[in-house]
Short mmCIF file of C-alpha atoms in Angstrom, two decimals:
data_model
loop_
_atom_site.label_atom_id
_atom_site.label_comp_id
_atom_site.label_asym_id
_atom_site.label_seq_id
_atom_site.Cartn_x
_atom_site.Cartn_y
_atom_site.Cartn_z
CA MET A 43 30.32 34.14 -17.06
CA SER A 44 28.95 33.32 -14.01
CA GLU A 45 30.63 33.30 -10.42
CA GLN A 46 31.57 30.10 -9.51
CA LYS A 47 29.82 28.73 -6.52
CA THR A 48 31.63 26.95 -3.53
CA VAL A 49 30.21 23.95 -1.45
CA LEU A 50 31.54 22.73 1.66
CA ILE A 51 30.37 18.77 2.05
CA LEU A 52 30.89 17.60 5.60
CA SER A 53 30.56 13.80 6.07
CA THR A 54 31.92 12.01 9.09
CA PHE A 55 35.13 9.98 6.72
CA PRO A 56 38.23 11.00 8.01
CA HIS A 57 39.48 12.80 5.21
CA GLN A 58 43.03 13.67 6.67
CA ILE A 59 44.06 9.57 8.05
CA ILE A 60 42.73 7.82 4.82
CA LYS A 61 42.25 8.99 0.71
CA PHE A 62 38.37 9.28 0.31
CA SER A 63 38.01 6.26 -1.94
CA LEU A 64 34.57 4.05 -2.90
CA GLU A 65 37.25 1.53 -1.65
CA ASN A 66 38.06 2.86 1.71
CA ILE A 67 34.36 4.00 2.38
CA GLY A 68 31.45 1.79 4.04
CA LYS A 69 28.98 3.75 6.14
CA GLN A 70 25.97 4.93 3.96
CA TYR A 71 26.50 9.04 4.41
CA GLN A 72 29.71 8.78 3.58
CA THR A 73 28.99 7.33 -0.29
CA LEU A 74 26.27 9.43 -0.35
CA ALA A 75 29.23 12.56 0.32
CA TYR A 76 31.28 10.79 -1.94
CA GLN A 77 28.58 10.58 -4.87
CA LEU A 78 27.89 13.99 -4.43
CA ASP A 79 31.34 14.95 -5.30
CA LYS A 80 31.41 13.26 -8.28
CA TYR A 81 27.81 13.58 -9.62
CA ILE A 82 27.44 17.25 -9.17
CA ARG A 83 30.94 17.95 -10.84
CA VAL A 84 28.80 15.40 -13.86
CA ASN A 85 25.32 17.13 -13.87
CA ALA A 86 27.05 21.21 -13.16
CA GLY A 87 30.49 20.95 -14.74
CA ASN A 88 32.26 24.19 -13.32
CA LYS A 89 29.62 25.94 -11.96
CA PHE A 90 30.53 24.41 -8.71
CA LYS A 91 34.05 23.99 -6.74
CA ILE A 92 33.79 21.35 -3.72
CA PHE A 93 35.47 21.11 -0.34
CA HIS A 94 35.29 18.41 2.09
CA GLN A 95 35.52 18.64 5.99
CA ILE A 96 35.58 16.37 8.60
CA LEU A 97 32.40 16.51 10.54
CA PRO A 98 32.18 16.14 13.93
CA PRO A 99 30.46 13.70 15.95
CA ARG A 100 26.56 13.48 16.91
CA GLY A 101 25.44 14.26 20.00
CA THR A 102 24.70 16.74 21.91
CA SER A 103 25.19 16.74 24.82
CA THR A 104 27.53 19.25 27.07
CA ARG A 105 29.94 16.32 27.11
CA ILE A 106 29.90 16.51 22.84
CA LYS A 107 29.91 20.39 23.24
CA ASN A 108 33.12 20.39 24.92
CA SER A 109 35.04 18.12 22.41
CA ASP A 110 38.26 19.25 20.93
CA GLU A 111 35.95 18.45 17.62
CA TYR A 112 33.57 21.08 17.97
CA LYS A 113 35.96 23.26 20.42
CA LYS A 114 38.46 23.71 17.62
CA PHE A 115 36.19 23.31 14.67
CA ASN A 116 36.26 25.95 12.10
CA CYS A 117 35.29 26.59 8.08
CA GLY A 118 35.83 29.78 5.91
CA ASP A 119 32.45 31.06 4.41
CA PHE A 120 30.45 28.77 1.38
CA ASP A 121 27.98 29.39 -0.84
CA PHE A 122 26.67 26.39 -0.16
CA ILE A 123 27.50 23.50 2.88
CA ILE A 124 26.52 20.42 3.03
CA VAL A 125 25.97 18.41 5.81
CA CYS A 126 26.19 14.96 5.35
CA ASP A 127 25.10 12.93 7.72
CA ASN A 128 21.50 11.65 8.85
CA ARG A 129 19.73 14.67 10.13
CA GLY A 130 23.20 16.11 10.50
CA LEU A 131 21.56 19.18 12.66
CA TYR A 132 19.02 17.62 14.52
CA TYR A 133 21.37 15.29 16.30
CA ARG A 134 23.96 17.93 16.94
CA PRO A 135 24.69 21.01 18.98
CA GLU A 136 22.40 24.27 18.65
CA GLU A 137 25.41 26.10 18.10
CA PHE A 138 26.89 24.07 15.46
CA ALA A 139 23.63 24.83 13.00
CA ASP A 140 23.93 28.00 13.79
CA TYR A 141 27.76 28.36 12.92
CA LEU A 142 27.71 26.41 9.95
CA LYS A 143 24.43 29.14 9.17
CA LEU A 144 26.65 32.26 9.47
CA LYS A 145 28.90 30.53 7.19
CA ALA A 146 26.37 29.46 4.01
CA ARG A 147 26.14 32.34 2.30
CA LYS A 148 23.38 30.80 0.56
CA ALA A 149 21.93 27.57 2.45
CA VAL A 150 22.94 24.23 4.69
CA PHE A 151 21.23 20.89 3.20
CA THR A 152 21.63 17.87 5.51
CA PHE A 153 19.41 14.39 4.92
CA SER A 154 17.30 11.75 5.98
CA SER A 155 14.97 9.09 5.22
CA ASN A 156 11.91 10.77 6.30
CA ASN A 157 10.71 14.80 6.67
CA ALA A 158 9.24 13.36 10.15
CA MET A 159 11.98 15.73 12.20
CA VAL A 160 13.44 18.37 10.84
CA GLY A 161 17.03 19.92 12.46
CA LYS A 162 18.00 24.32 11.71
CA GLU A 163 19.27 23.71 7.75
CA ASP A 164 17.35 25.35 5.40
CA VAL A 165 16.86 22.11 3.50
CA LEU A 166 15.65 18.79 4.75
CA PHE A 167 16.59 16.25 1.46
CA TYR A 168 13.86 13.37 2.57
CA MET A 169 13.79 10.08 0.40
CA VAL A 170 10.81 8.46 1.50
CA PRO A 171 7.72 9.11 0.69
CA SER A 172 6.29 9.56 3.82
CA GLY A 173 4.88 13.04 5.45
CA LYS A 174 3.73 16.10 4.53
CA ARG A 175 4.35 16.84 1.00
CA ASN A 176 4.54 20.14 1.16
CA LYS A 177 6.09 21.04 4.59
CA LYS A 178 8.44 24.45 4.93
CA GLY A 179 12.04 23.29 4.22
CA CYS A 180 11.76 20.06 3.34
CA LYS A 181 13.03 18.72 0.00
CA PHE A 182 11.45 15.00 -1.49
CA LEU A 183 14.23 13.68 -3.42
CA GLY A 184 13.73 9.31 -3.67
CA TRP A 185 16.10 6.59 -3.41
CA THR A 186 19.09 6.29 -5.14
CA CYS A 187 22.16 4.47 -6.15
CA ASP A 188 24.92 4.03 -8.58
CA SER A 189 24.19 2.21 -11.97
CA MET A 190 27.79 2.81 -12.96
CA LEU A 191 28.21 0.46 -10.03
CA CYS A 192 25.67 -1.88 -9.54
CA THR A 193 26.15 -3.19 -12.73
CA SER A 194 24.67 -6.69 -14.54
CA LYS A 195 27.44 -9.65 -14.22
CA GLN A 196 25.33 -12.77 -13.62
CA LEU A 197 26.03 -15.72 -15.59
CA ARG A 198 23.90 -17.96 -17.21
CA TRP A 199 25.75 -20.87 -15.75
CA LYS A 200 24.06 -20.12 -11.91
CA VAL A 201 21.76 -18.88 -10.38
CA GLN A 202 23.11 -17.32 -6.91
CA ILE A 203 20.81 -16.31 -4.25
CA LEU A 204 22.45 -13.54 -2.38
CA ILE A 205 20.56 -13.10 1.83
CA ASP A 206 20.87 -9.99 3.09
CA HIS A 207 22.18 -9.80 6.91
CA ASN A 208 20.46 -9.89 9.99
CA TYR A 209 18.40 -7.03 11.64
CA TYR A 210 21.07 -4.98 14.17
CA GLY A 211 18.90 -2.20 15.84
CA ARG A 212 17.82 -2.61 19.70
CA HIS A 213 14.34 -2.46 18.32
CA ILE A 214 12.71 -6.49 20.30
CA ASN A 215 9.61 -6.12 17.82
CA MET A 216 12.03 -6.05 14.59
CA VAL A 217 14.65 -8.51 16.50
CA GLU A 218 11.34 -10.92 16.41
CA LYS A 219 10.44 -10.09 12.72
CA ASP A 220 13.95 -10.69 11.19
CA LEU A 221 13.88 -14.32 9.14
CA THR A 222 17.63 -14.08 8.33
CA GLU A 223 17.46 -18.49 10.32
CA ASN A 224 13.79 -19.69 8.59
CA ILE A 225 15.22 -17.49 4.93
CA THR A 226 19.08 -19.70 5.33
CA LEU A 227 17.14 -23.09 6.22
CA GLN A 228 14.79 -22.64 3.28
CA THR A 229 17.04 -21.55 0.78
CA CYS A 230 19.63 -24.14 1.41
CA ASP A 231 16.99 -26.82 1.42
CA PHE A 232 16.47 -25.85 -2.37
CA ALA A 233 19.28 -25.69 -3.11
CA LYS A 234 20.05 -29.15 -1.78
CA THR A 235 16.82 -30.28 -4.21
CA TYR A 236 17.21 -28.29 -6.83
CA LYS A 237 17.63 -30.09 -10.38
CA GLY A 238 18.71 -27.42 -12.22
CA ARG A 239 21.76 -24.78 -12.72
CA GLU A 240 24.28 -24.30 -9.89
CA ILE A 241 22.91 -22.68 -6.59
CA VAL A 242 25.55 -20.88 -5.03
CA ILE A 243 23.90 -19.06 -1.59
CA ARG A 244 25.76 -15.90 -0.53
CA ARG A 245 24.77 -14.55 3.30
CA PHE A 246 25.96 -10.95 4.57
CA ILE A 247 27.40 -11.46 7.95
CA ALA A 248 29.72 -9.11 10.46
CA GLY A 249 32.25 -8.28 8.62
CA GLY A 250 31.50 -8.28 5.13
CA VAL A 251 29.57 -12.36 3.10
CA GLU A 252 30.22 -15.26 3.44
CA THR A 253 29.53 -18.50 0.92
CA MET A 254 27.05 -21.37 2.78
CA ASP A 255 26.93 -25.10 2.01
CA PRO A 256 23.57 -26.22 1.62
CA ASP A 257 24.23 -28.96 4.07
CA ASN A 258 26.22 -27.30 6.68
CA PRO A 259 24.86 -23.91 7.53
CA THR A 260 26.86 -21.90 9.38
CA GLU A 261 24.75 -20.19 12.43
CA GLN A 262 24.15 -16.84 12.32
CA VAL A 263 26.07 -13.78 13.89
CA LYS A 264 24.37 -10.30 14.64
CA TYR A 265 25.22 -7.80 12.29
CA ILE A 266 27.20 -5.49 13.19
CA GLN A 267 27.17 -2.06 11.19
CA GLY A 268 29.92 -0.62 9.47
CA LYS A 269 32.35 -3.41 10.00
CA GLY A 270 31.46 -5.28 6.25
CA LEU A 271 32.47 -4.45 2.88
CA SER A 272 33.11 -1.17 1.66
CA TYR A 273 30.40 0.29 -0.54
CA LYS A 274 32.73 -0.89 -4.24
CA GLU A 275 32.51 -4.64 -2.70
CA ALA A 276 29.05 -4.44 -1.56
CA CYS A 277 28.31 -3.05 -5.40
CA ASP A 278 30.88 -6.48 -6.73
CA VAL A 279 28.54 -8.70 -4.60
CA TYR A 280 25.04 -7.32 -5.76
CA SER A 281 26.67 -7.09 -9.71
CA ASN A 282 26.71 -10.89 -8.98
CA THR A 283 23.67 -11.67 -7.30
CA ASP A 284 20.42 -13.31 -9.67
CA VAL A 285 17.95 -12.93 -6.20
CA PHE A 286 18.32 -11.02 -3.75
CA ILE A 287 16.01 -12.17 -0.23
CA VAL A 288 15.34 -9.68 2.52
CA THR A 289 15.23 -10.83 5.95
CA HIS A 290 14.14 -7.88 7.93
CA THR A 291 12.29 -4.99 7.74
CA GLU A 292 13.92 -2.08 6.06
CA CYS A 293 13.52 2.15 6.95
CA MET A 294 14.91 2.20 3.09
CA GLY A 295 15.55 -1.10 1.52
CA LEU A 296 18.51 0.67 -0.51
CA SER A 297 20.33 -2.82 -0.34
CA VAL A 298 16.92 -3.45 -2.21
CA LEU A 299 17.45 -1.19 -5.01
CA GLU A 300 21.22 -1.42 -5.12
CA SER A 301 20.50 -5.32 -6.04
CA ALA A 302 17.54 -4.57 -8.21
CA MET A 303 20.24 -1.98 -10.51
CA ALA A 304 22.51 -4.64 -10.38
CA GLY A 305 19.61 -7.31 -12.29
CA ALA A 306 18.57 -9.27 -9.04
CA LEU A 307 14.76 -10.20 -8.28
CA ILE A 308 13.68 -9.02 -4.87
CA VAL A 309 12.35 -11.57 -3.25
CA ALA A 310 10.96 -9.80 -0.17
CA PRO A 311 8.57 -11.28 2.65
CA GLU A 312 4.99 -9.73 2.83
CA GLU A 313 5.23 -6.65 4.06
CA TYR A 314 8.77 -5.34 4.82
CA ILE A 315 9.55 -3.56 1.97
CA LYS A 316 7.74 -0.35 1.75
CA ASP A 317 5.01 -0.32 -0.78
CA GLU A 318 6.27 3.00 -2.51
CA LEU A 319 9.50 1.59 -3.26
CA LEU A 320 8.37 -1.79 -3.71
CA LYS A 321 6.36 -0.90 -6.71
CA TYR A 322 9.08 0.25 -8.77
CA VAL A 323 11.25 -2.74 -8.23
CA HIS A 324 11.03 -6.63 -9.79
CA HIS A 325 10.02 -8.80 -6.97
CA ILE A 326 7.86 -11.17 -5.79
CA THR A 327 6.68 -11.53 -1.72
CA PHE A 328 5.82 -14.33 0.14
CA LYS A 329 4.08 -14.90 3.29
CA ASP A 330 5.40 -17.80 5.10
CA THR A 331 7.38 -19.99 1.98
CA ILE A 332 8.89 -18.86 -0.48
CA ASP A 333 8.28 -20.23 -4.41
CA TRP A 334 11.22 -21.26 -5.43
CA GLU A 335 9.44 -22.29 -9.07
CA LYS A 336 8.34 -19.00 -9.54
CA VAL A 337 11.79 -16.83 -7.90
CA ILE A 338 13.56 -19.42 -11.14
CA GLU A 339 11.02 -18.08 -13.37
CA ASN A 340 10.95 -14.40 -12.53
CA ILE A 341 14.76 -13.84 -12.68
CA ASP A 342 15.34 -11.79 -15.62
CA PRO A 343 18.54 -8.87 -15.13
CA ILE A 344 17.30 -7.08 -17.74
CA LYS A 345 13.89 -6.32 -16.57
CA SER A 346 15.04 -6.24 -12.99
CA ARG A 347 17.55 -3.10 -13.84
CA LYS A 348 15.36 -1.21 -16.42
CA MET A 349 12.70 -0.78 -13.53
CA VAL A 350 14.98 0.88 -10.93
CA MET A 351 16.95 3.22 -13.52
CA ARG A 352 14.59 5.97 -12.38
CA PHE A 353 16.66 5.91 -9.44
CA ASP A 354 20.31 6.62 -10.61
CA ILE A 355 22.05 8.67 -8.34
CA THR A 356 22.48 11.23 -11.77
CA ASN A 357 18.87 12.67 -11.72
CA PHE A 358 18.93 12.19 -7.62
CA THR A 359 21.90 14.36 -7.73
CA GLN A 360 20.08 16.78 -10.60
CA ARG A 361 17.22 16.80 -7.81
CA ILE A 362 20.44 18.85 -5.17
CA VAL A 363 21.54 21.21 -8.28
CA ASP A 364 18.64 22.04 -9.33
CA VAL A 365 18.31 23.36 -6.26
CA MET A 366 21.45 25.38 -5.48
CA ASN A 367 20.87 27.08 -9.24
CA ASN A 368 17.42 28.15 -7.79
CA ILE A 369 17.75 28.65 -4.14
CA ASP A 370 16.98 32.68 -4.49
CA ALA A 371 13.77 31.97 -5.71
CA HIS A 372 12.56 29.02 -3.08
CA LYS A 373 14.00 31.54 -0.35
CA GLU A 374 11.47 33.80 -1.74
CA ASN A 375 8.47 31.17 -1.37
CA GLY A 376 9.37 30.83 1.67
CA LEU A 377 11.03 27.25 1.59
CA ARG A 378 7.99 25.33 0.05
CA PHE A 379 8.57 22.62 -2.27
CA LYS A 380 6.11 20.89 -4.28
CA ASN A 381 6.61 17.66 -3.81
CA SER A 382 4.84 14.67 -5.29
CA HIS A 383 5.27 11.54 -3.06
CA LYS A 384 3.50 9.50 -6.56
#
């Protein structure tokens, strides 16, 4: 029997303060750290022994470098170290990356939406099928979500519509493209005139999700990332959603994927979601005005879920396990992966 390999997962989750559970996780890469722990075990059995540690904060300034988080950081030797954060090493001091590479017997991994910027990691796993396909040290994984959490629980006598939150970043052109207010008004107008099933309108907001009164829609408040629902709570909301409406241009479109996995029809403004994702999702697009008759006709939870099963977390994690199992061969090949962006 081969010797058990060790894996250290570094994430920003405060392990020493609260329990590492989905009920306490609200951030994307903390969720991914949890999923990697669970599904590496599912996919590889006892082949890997997994450990967790807190990842020091992002930044490369002298103040960050000299902070206690970096000065006091130390870890043992592991076969693999997974830095579970967006461009986990690119945005952190080079000395920290060098230290981790000394502590990893086999390889250091990080993640990002694309492969445009690469740090000192051995392998960057990326999700968006764009850029150079065979860039050294870059392995395409694609998007993912958990089909066991994003389940279909729609009610036949209701049409439950979920409006995404507004854009929360600082790019002016993205702010100007945000359609949350317009979409909210269109949805409320539809709810007031529709004569079929009961219409329930919900919207992601800072702090969670609100159920809206079509006759008195509340004013939108700027969304604050990380101040909303836990990942499990968000999945529960998706699972009761018939229609998910995109409000702003998306980089990754994870909420689109999670809603679709839960059985929702995706309604998106034209060119707001990357075609590489949208073509695999049961959806309709609109230019200015939502065609509600078309929306109602196309609600099909079984079709929505079936179309995105290729993105299930078990498939995503298996690709990482495959890289770990064959890391020596990949190194001999110069860490150049045969990525397909189709």
